[in-house]
Short mmCIF file of C-alpha atoms and ligand atoms in Angstrom, two decimals:
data_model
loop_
_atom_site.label_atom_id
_atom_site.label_comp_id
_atom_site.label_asym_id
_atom_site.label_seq_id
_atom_site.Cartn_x
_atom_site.Cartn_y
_atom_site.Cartn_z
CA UNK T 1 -60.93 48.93 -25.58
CA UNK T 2 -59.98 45.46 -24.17
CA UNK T 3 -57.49 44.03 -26.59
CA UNK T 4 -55.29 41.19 -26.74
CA UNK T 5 -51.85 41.20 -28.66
CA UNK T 6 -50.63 38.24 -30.27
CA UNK T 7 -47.17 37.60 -31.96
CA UNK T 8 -43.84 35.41 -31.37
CA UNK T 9 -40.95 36.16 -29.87
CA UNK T 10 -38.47 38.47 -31.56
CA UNK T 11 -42.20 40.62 -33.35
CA UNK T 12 -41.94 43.47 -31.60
CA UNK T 13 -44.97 42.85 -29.60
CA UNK T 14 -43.29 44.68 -26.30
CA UNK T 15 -42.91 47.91 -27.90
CA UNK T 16 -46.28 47.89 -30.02
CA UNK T 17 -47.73 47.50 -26.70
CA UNK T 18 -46.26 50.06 -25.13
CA UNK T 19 -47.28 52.39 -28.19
CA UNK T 20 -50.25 51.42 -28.64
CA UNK T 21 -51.34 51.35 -24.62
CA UNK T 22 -50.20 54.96 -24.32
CA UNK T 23 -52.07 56.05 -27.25
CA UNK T 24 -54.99 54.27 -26.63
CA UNK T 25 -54.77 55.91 -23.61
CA UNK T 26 -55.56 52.31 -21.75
CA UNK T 27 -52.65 50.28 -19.17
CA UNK T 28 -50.35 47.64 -20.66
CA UNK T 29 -50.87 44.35 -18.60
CA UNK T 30 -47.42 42.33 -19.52
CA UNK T 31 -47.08 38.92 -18.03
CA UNK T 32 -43.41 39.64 -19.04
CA UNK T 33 -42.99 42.56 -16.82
CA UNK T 34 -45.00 40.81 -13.60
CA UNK T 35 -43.04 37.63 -14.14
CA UNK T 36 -39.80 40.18 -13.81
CA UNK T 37 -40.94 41.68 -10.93
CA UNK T 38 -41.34 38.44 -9.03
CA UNK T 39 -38.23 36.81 -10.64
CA UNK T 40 -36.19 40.05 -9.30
CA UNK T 41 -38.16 39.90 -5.97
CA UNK T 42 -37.19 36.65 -5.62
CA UNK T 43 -40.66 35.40 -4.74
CA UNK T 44 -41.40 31.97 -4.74
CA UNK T 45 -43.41 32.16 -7.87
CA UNK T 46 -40.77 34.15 -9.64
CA UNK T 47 -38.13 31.01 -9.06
CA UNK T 48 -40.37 29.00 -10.28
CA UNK T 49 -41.04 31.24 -13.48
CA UNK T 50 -37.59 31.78 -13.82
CA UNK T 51 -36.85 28.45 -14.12
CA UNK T 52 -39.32 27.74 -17.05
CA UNK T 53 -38.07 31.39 -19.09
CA UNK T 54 -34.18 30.00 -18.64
CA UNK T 55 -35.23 26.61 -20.76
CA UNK T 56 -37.23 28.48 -23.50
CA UNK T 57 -39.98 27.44 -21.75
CA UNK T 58 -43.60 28.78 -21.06
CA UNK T 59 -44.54 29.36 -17.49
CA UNK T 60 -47.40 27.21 -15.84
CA UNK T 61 -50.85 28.08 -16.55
CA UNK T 62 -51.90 28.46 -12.53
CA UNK T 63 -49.28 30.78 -11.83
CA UNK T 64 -49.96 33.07 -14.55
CA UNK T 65 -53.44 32.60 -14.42
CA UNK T 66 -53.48 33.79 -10.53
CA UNK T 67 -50.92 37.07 -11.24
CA UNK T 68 -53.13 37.76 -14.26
CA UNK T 69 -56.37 38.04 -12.13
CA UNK T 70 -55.06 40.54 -9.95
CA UNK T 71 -54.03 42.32 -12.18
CA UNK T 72 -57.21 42.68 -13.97
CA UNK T 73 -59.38 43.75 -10.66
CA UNK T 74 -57.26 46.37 -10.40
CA UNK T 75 -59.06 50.28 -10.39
CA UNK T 76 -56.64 51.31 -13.41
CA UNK T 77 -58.04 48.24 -15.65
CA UNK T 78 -61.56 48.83 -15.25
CA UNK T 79 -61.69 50.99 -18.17
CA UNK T 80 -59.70 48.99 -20.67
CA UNK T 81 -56.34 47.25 -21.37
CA UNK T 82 -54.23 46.04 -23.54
CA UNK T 83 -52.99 42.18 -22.37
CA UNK T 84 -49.64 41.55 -23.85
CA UNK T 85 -48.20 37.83 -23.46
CA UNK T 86 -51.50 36.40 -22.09
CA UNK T 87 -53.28 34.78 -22.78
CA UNK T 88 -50.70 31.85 -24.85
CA UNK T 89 -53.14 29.08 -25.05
CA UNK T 90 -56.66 27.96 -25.71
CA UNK T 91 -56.84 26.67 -22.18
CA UNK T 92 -55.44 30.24 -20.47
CA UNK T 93 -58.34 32.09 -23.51
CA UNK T 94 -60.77 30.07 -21.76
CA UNK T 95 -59.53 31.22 -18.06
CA UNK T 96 -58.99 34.89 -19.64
CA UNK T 97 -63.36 34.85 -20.40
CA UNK T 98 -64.12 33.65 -17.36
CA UNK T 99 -62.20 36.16 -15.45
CA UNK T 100 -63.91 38.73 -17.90
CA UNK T 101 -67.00 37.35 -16.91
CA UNK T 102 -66.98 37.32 -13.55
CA UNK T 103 -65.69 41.61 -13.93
CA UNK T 104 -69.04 41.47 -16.18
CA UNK T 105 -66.70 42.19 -19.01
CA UNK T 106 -65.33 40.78 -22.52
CA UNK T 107 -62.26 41.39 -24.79
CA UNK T 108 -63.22 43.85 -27.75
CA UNK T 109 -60.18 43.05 -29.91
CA UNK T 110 -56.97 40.40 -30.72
CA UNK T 111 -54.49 41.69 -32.33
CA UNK T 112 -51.74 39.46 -33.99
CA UNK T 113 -48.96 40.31 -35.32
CA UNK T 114 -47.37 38.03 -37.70
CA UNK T 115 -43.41 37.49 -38.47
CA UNK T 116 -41.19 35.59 -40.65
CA UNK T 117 -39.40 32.69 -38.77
CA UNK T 118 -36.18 33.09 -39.93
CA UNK T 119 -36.16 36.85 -39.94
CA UNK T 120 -36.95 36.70 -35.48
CA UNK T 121 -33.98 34.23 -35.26
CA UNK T 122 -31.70 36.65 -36.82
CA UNK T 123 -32.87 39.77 -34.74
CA UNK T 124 -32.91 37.70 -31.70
CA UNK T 125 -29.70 35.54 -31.85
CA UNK T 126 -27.39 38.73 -32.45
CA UNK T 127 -28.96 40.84 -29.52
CA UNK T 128 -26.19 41.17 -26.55
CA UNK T 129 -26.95 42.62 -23.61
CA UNK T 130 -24.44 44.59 -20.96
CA UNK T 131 -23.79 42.65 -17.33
CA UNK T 132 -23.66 45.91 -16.17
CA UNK T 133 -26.17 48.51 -17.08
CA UNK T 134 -28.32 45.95 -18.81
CA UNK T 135 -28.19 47.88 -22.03
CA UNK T 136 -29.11 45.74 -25.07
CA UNK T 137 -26.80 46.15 -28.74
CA UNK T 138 -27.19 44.24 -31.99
CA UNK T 139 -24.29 42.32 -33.69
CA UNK T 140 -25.55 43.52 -37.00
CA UNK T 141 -27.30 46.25 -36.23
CA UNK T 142 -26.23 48.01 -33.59
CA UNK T 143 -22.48 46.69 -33.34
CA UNK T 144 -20.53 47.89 -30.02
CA UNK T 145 -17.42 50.03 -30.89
CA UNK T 146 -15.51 47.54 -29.52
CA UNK T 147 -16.34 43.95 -29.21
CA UNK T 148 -17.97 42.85 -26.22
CA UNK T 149 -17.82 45.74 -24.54
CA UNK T 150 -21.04 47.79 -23.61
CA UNK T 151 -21.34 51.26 -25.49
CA UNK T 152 -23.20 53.02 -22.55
CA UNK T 153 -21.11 51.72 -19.73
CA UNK T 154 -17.93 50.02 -20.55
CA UNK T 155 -19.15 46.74 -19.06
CA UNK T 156 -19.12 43.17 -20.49
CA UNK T 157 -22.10 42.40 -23.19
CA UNK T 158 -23.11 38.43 -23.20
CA UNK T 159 -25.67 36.76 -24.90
CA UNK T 160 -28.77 35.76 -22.73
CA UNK T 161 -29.56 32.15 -22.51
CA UNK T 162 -33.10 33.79 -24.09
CA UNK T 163 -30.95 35.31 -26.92
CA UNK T 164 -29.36 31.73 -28.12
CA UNK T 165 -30.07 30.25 -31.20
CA UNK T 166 -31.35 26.94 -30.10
CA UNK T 167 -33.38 28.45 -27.46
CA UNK T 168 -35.03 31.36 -29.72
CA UNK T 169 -35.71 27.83 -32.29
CA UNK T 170 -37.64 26.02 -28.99
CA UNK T 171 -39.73 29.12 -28.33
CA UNK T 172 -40.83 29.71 -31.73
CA UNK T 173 -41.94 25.68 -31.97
CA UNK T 174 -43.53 26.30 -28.34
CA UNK T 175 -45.47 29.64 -30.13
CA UNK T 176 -46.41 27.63 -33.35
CA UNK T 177 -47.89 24.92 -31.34
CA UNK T 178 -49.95 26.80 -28.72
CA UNK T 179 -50.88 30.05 -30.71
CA UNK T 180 -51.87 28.44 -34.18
CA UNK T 181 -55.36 27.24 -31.78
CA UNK T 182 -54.99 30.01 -30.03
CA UNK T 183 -55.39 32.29 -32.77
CA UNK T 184 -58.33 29.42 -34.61
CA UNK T 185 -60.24 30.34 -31.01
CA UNK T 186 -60.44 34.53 -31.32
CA UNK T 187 -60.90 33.60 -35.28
CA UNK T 188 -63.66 31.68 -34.10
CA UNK T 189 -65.18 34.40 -31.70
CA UNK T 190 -65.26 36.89 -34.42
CA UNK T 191 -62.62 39.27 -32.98
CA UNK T 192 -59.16 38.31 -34.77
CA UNK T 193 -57.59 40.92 -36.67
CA UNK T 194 -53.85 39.81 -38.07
CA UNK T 195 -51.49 42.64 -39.10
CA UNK T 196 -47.49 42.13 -40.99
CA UNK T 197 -44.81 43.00 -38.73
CA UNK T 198 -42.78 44.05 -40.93
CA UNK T 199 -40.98 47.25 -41.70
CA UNK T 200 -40.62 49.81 -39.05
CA UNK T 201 -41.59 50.49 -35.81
CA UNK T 202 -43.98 54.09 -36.52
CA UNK T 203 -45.45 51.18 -39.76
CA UNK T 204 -46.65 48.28 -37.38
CA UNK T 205 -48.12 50.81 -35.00
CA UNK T 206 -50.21 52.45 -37.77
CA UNK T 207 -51.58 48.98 -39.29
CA UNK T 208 -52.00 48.18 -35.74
CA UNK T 209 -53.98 51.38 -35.61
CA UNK T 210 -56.23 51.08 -38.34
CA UNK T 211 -56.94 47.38 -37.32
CA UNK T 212 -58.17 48.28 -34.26
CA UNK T 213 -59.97 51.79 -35.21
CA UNK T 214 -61.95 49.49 -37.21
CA UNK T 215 -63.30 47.71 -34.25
CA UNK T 216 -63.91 50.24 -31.53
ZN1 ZN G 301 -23.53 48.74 -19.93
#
């Protein structure tokens, strides 16, 4: 299975990956996690990255385009994989088949998993994380015992400059604009499947399930 997952910030599209990679027994390719390890590597890339992520912004097609290549080539993707955060635009779908092509390969499957607006502000804006331990709480739902202060460690929870209600609002405009063609492209290819991702966790993974059972 070589699937794509598709969904906007704040849909849970981290942790369906993770799910669904492990059960579908394939890797997880994440631009999110190589972008972190350059960013914490300080690489020159990873400033740059980190630079764009800090404004709300979307990273630069030729940098992701190059880490996402690699990545691909490698022994453990030759079977299958499930690409989560790439590709974000028509122009990076259009790289995405030609790198396919060139491995004498094609994507199987996109996956998207559709939110309500209003509802990823709210779990987004109240998320707090610990300057410590990095430990994330909720305002709402999963309060600290005492304010500000990091359950697991005692250290100081902040909000994220990701986390902030006028940057959550730019992302989800940036999504809108570059996934609606996005999406229109895989619709066009025949391979779209959209789930609801609502309710809980075990929910999503089981309508992502049957989606995708239906297509392998
Ligand atoms: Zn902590």
């Amino acid at each position: 299975m070589r699937a794509v997952l598709v969904g906007p910030p704040g849909a849970g599209k981290g942790t369906q990956a993770q799910i669904l990679a492990s059960e579908l027994s394939i890797p997880k390719v994440s631009t999110g996690d190589i972008f972190r390890a350059n960013v914490s590597g300080g690489t020159e890339l990873g400033k740059q990255a980190k630079a764009y992520m800090d404004r709300g912004d979307l990273v630069p097609d030729e940098v992701t385009n190059a880490m996402v290549r690699d990545r691909l080539a490698q022994e453990d993707a030759q079977g299958g994989f499930l690409l989560d955060g790439f590709p974000r635009n028509v122009a990076q779908a259009e790289t995405l088949n030609k790198i396919l092509g060139d491995l004498d390969e094609r994507l199987d499957a996109v996956l998207e998993l559709r939110v309500d607006e209003e509802e990823v502000v709210k779990r987004l804006s109240g998320r707090r994380s610990c300057r410590n331990c990095g430990h994330v709480q909720h305002v709402d739902f999963d309060p600290p015992a005492t304010a500000g202060v990091c359950d697991a460690c005692g250290g100081e929870l902040f909000q994220r400059e990701d986390d902030k209600e006028e940057t959550i609002r730019h992302r989800l405009e940036v999504y809108r604009e570059q996934t609606a063609p996005l999406v229109q492209f895989y619709e066009n290819e025949g391979i779209l499947l959209t789930i609801e991702a609502v309710g809980s966790v075990a929910d999503v993974t089981a309508r992502a399930k049957a989606a995708l059972g239906n297509r392998s």
